[in-house]
Short mmCIF file of N, CA and C in Angstrom, two decimals:
data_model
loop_
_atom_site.label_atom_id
_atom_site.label_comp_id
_atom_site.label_asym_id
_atom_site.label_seq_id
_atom_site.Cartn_x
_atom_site.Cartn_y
_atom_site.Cartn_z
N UNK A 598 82.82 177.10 23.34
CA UNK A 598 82.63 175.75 22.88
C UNK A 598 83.06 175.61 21.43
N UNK A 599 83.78 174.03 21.34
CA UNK A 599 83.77 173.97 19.85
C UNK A 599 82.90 173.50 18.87
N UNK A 600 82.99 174.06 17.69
CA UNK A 600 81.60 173.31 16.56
C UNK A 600 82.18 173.23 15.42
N UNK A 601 81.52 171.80 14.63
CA UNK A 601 82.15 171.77 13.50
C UNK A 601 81.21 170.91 12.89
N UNK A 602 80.73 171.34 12.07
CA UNK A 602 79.35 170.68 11.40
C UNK A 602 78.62 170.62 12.07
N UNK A 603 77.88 171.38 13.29
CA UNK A 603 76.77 170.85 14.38
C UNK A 603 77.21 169.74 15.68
N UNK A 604 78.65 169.98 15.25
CA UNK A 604 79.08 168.74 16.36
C UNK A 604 79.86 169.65 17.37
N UNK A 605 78.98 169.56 18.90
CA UNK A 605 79.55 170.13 20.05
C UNK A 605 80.44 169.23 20.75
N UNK A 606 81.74 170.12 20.87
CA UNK A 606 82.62 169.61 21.89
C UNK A 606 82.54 170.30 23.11
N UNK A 607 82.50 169.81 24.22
CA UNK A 607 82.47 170.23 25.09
C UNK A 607 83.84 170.56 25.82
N UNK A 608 84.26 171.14 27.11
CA UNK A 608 85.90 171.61 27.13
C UNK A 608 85.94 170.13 28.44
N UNK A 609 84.80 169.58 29.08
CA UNK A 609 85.13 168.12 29.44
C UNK A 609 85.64 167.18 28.36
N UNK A 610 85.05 167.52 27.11
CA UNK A 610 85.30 166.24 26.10
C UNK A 610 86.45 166.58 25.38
N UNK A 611 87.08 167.52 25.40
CA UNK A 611 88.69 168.20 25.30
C UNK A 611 89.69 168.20 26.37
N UNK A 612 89.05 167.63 27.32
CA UNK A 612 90.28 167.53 28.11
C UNK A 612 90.23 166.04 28.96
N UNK A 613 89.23 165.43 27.89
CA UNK A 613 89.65 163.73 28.14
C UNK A 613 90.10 163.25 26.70
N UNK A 614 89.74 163.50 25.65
CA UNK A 614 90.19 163.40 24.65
C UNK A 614 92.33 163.73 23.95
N UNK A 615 92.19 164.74 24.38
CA UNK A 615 93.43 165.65 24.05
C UNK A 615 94.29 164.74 24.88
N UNK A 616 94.77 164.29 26.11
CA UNK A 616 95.78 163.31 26.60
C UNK A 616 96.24 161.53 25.63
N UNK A 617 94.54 161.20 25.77
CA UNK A 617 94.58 160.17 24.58
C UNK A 617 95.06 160.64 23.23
N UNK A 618 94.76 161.38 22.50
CA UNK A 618 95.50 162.05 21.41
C UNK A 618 96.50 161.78 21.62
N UNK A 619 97.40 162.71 22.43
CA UNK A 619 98.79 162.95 22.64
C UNK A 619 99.70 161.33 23.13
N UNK A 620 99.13 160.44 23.62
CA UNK A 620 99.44 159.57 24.10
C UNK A 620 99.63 158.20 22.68
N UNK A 621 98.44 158.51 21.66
CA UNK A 621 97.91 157.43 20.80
C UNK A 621 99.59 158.01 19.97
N UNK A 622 100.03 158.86 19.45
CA UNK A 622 100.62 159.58 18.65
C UNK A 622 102.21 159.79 19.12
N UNK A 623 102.07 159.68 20.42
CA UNK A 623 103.63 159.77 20.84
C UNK A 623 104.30 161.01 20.95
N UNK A 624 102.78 161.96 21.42
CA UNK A 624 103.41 163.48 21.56
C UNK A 624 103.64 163.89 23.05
N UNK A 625 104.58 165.04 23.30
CA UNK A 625 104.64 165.42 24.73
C UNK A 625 102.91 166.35 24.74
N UNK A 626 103.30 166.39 26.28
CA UNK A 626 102.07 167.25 26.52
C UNK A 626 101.53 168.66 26.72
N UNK A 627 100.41 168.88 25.84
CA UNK A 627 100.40 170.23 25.76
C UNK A 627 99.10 170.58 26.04
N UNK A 628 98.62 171.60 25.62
CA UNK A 628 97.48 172.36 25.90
C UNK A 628 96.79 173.27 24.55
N UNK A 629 95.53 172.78 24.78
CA UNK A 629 95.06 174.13 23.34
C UNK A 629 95.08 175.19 23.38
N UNK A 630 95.52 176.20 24.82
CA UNK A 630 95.83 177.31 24.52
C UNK A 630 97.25 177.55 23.94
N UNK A 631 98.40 176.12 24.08
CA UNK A 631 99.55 176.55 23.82
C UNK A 631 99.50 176.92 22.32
N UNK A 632 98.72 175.58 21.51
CA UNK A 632 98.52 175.84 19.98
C UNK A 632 97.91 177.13 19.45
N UNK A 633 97.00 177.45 20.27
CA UNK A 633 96.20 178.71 19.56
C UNK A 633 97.17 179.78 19.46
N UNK A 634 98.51 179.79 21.00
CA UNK A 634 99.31 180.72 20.69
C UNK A 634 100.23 180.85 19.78
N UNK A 635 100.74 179.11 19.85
CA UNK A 635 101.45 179.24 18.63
C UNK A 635 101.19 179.54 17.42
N UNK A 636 100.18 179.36 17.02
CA UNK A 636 99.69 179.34 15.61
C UNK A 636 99.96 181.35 15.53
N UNK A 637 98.94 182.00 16.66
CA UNK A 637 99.42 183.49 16.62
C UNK A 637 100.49 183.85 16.27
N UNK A 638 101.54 183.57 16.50
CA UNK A 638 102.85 183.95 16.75
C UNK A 638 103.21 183.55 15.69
N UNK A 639 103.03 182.04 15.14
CA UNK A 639 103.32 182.18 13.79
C UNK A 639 103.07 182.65 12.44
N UNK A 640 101.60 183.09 12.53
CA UNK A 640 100.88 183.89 12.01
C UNK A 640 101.73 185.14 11.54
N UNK A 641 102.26 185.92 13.09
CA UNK A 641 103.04 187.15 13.18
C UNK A 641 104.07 187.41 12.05
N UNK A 642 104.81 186.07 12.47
CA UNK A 642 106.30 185.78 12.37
C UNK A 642 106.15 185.52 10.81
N UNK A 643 105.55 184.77 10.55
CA UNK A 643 105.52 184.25 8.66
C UNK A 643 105.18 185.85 7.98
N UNK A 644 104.27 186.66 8.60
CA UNK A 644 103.65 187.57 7.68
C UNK A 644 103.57 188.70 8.23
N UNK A 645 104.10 188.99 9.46
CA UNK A 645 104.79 190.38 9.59
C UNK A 645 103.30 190.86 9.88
N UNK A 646 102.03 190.71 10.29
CA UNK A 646 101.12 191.43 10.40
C UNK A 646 100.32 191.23 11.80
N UNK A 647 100.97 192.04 12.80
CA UNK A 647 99.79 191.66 13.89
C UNK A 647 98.43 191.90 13.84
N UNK A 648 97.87 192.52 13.03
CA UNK A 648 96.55 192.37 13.05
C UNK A 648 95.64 191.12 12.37
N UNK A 649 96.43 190.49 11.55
CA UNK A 649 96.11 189.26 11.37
C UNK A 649 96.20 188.40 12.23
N UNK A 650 96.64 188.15 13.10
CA UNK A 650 96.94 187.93 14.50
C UNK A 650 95.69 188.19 15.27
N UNK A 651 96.09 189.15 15.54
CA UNK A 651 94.87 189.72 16.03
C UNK A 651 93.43 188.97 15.97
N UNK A 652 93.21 188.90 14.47
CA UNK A 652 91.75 188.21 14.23
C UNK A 652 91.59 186.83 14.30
N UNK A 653 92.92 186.28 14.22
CA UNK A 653 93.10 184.94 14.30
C UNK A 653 92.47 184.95 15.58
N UNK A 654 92.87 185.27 16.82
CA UNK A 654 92.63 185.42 18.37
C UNK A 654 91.40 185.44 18.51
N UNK A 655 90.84 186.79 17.93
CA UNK A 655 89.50 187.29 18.34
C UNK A 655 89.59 188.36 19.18
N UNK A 656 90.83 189.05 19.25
CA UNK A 656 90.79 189.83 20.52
C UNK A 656 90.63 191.23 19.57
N UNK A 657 89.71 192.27 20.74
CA UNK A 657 89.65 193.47 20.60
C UNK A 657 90.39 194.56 20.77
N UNK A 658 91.31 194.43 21.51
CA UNK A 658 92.26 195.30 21.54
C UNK A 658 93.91 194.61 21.17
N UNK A 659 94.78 195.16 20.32
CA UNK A 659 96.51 194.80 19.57
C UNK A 659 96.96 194.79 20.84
N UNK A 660 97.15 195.50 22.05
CA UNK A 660 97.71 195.15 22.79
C UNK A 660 97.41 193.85 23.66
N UNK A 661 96.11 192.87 23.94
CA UNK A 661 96.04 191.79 24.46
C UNK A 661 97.20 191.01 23.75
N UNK A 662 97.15 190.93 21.98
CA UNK A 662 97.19 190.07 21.15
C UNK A 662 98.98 190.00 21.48
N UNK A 663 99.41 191.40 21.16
CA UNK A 663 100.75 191.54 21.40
C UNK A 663 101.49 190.87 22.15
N UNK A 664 101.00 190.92 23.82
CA UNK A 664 101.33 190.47 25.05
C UNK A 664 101.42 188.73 24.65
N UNK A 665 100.78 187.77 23.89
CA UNK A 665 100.30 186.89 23.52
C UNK A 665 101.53 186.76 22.39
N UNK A 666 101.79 187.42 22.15
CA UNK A 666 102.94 186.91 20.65
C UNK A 666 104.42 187.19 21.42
N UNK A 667 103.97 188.16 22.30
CA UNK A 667 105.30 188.54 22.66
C UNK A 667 105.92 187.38 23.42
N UNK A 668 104.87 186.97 24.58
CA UNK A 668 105.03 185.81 25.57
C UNK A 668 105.69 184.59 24.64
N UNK A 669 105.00 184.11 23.41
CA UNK A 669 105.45 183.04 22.94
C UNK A 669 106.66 183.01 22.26
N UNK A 670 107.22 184.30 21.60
CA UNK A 670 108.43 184.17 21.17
C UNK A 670 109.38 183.97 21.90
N UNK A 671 109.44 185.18 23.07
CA UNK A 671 110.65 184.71 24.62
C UNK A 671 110.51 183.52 24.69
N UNK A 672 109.07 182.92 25.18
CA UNK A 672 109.58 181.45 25.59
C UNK A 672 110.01 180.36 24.49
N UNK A 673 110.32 180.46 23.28
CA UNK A 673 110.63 179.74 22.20
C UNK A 673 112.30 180.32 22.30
N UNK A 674 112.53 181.70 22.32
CA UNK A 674 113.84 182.08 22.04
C UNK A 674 114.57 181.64 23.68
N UNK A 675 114.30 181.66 24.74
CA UNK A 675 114.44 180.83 25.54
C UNK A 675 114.82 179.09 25.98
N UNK A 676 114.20 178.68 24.86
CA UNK A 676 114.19 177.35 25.15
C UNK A 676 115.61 176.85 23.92
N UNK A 677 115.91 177.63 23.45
CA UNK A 677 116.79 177.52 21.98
C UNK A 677 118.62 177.42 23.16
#
């Protein structure tokens, strides 16, 4: 769940919210896991450090995180 000052979001109230977002703004459609990955990957990519990465995630083991940076670069160098 998310919190931010004591304020619970729920992942119902993220996934009625997040379309309106994207819709109010004139964005295509995405997903918060796509951002969390991206942000990883960019994380990687700006500063050369997967373990910063890493903590960004939360994950316990470099190889989840890896698989996760790795996935997002192919599909970016892919789409080019």
């Amino acid at each position: 769940h998310l919190k931010k000052k004591g304020l619970h979001v729920s992942q119902q109230d993220t996934n009625d919210l997040l379309p309106a977002f994207q819709k109010r703004y004139n964005l295509p459609a995405f997903t918060l896991e796509q951002i969390r990955n991206q942000k990883a990957a960019d994380v990687y990519l700006r500063r050369d450090d997967p373990y910063e990465a890493q903590a960004l995630l939360g994950h316990a083991d470099l190889a989840t995180t890896s698989g996760y940076i790795r996935h997002r670069i192919i599909t970016v160098l892919n789409a080019a």
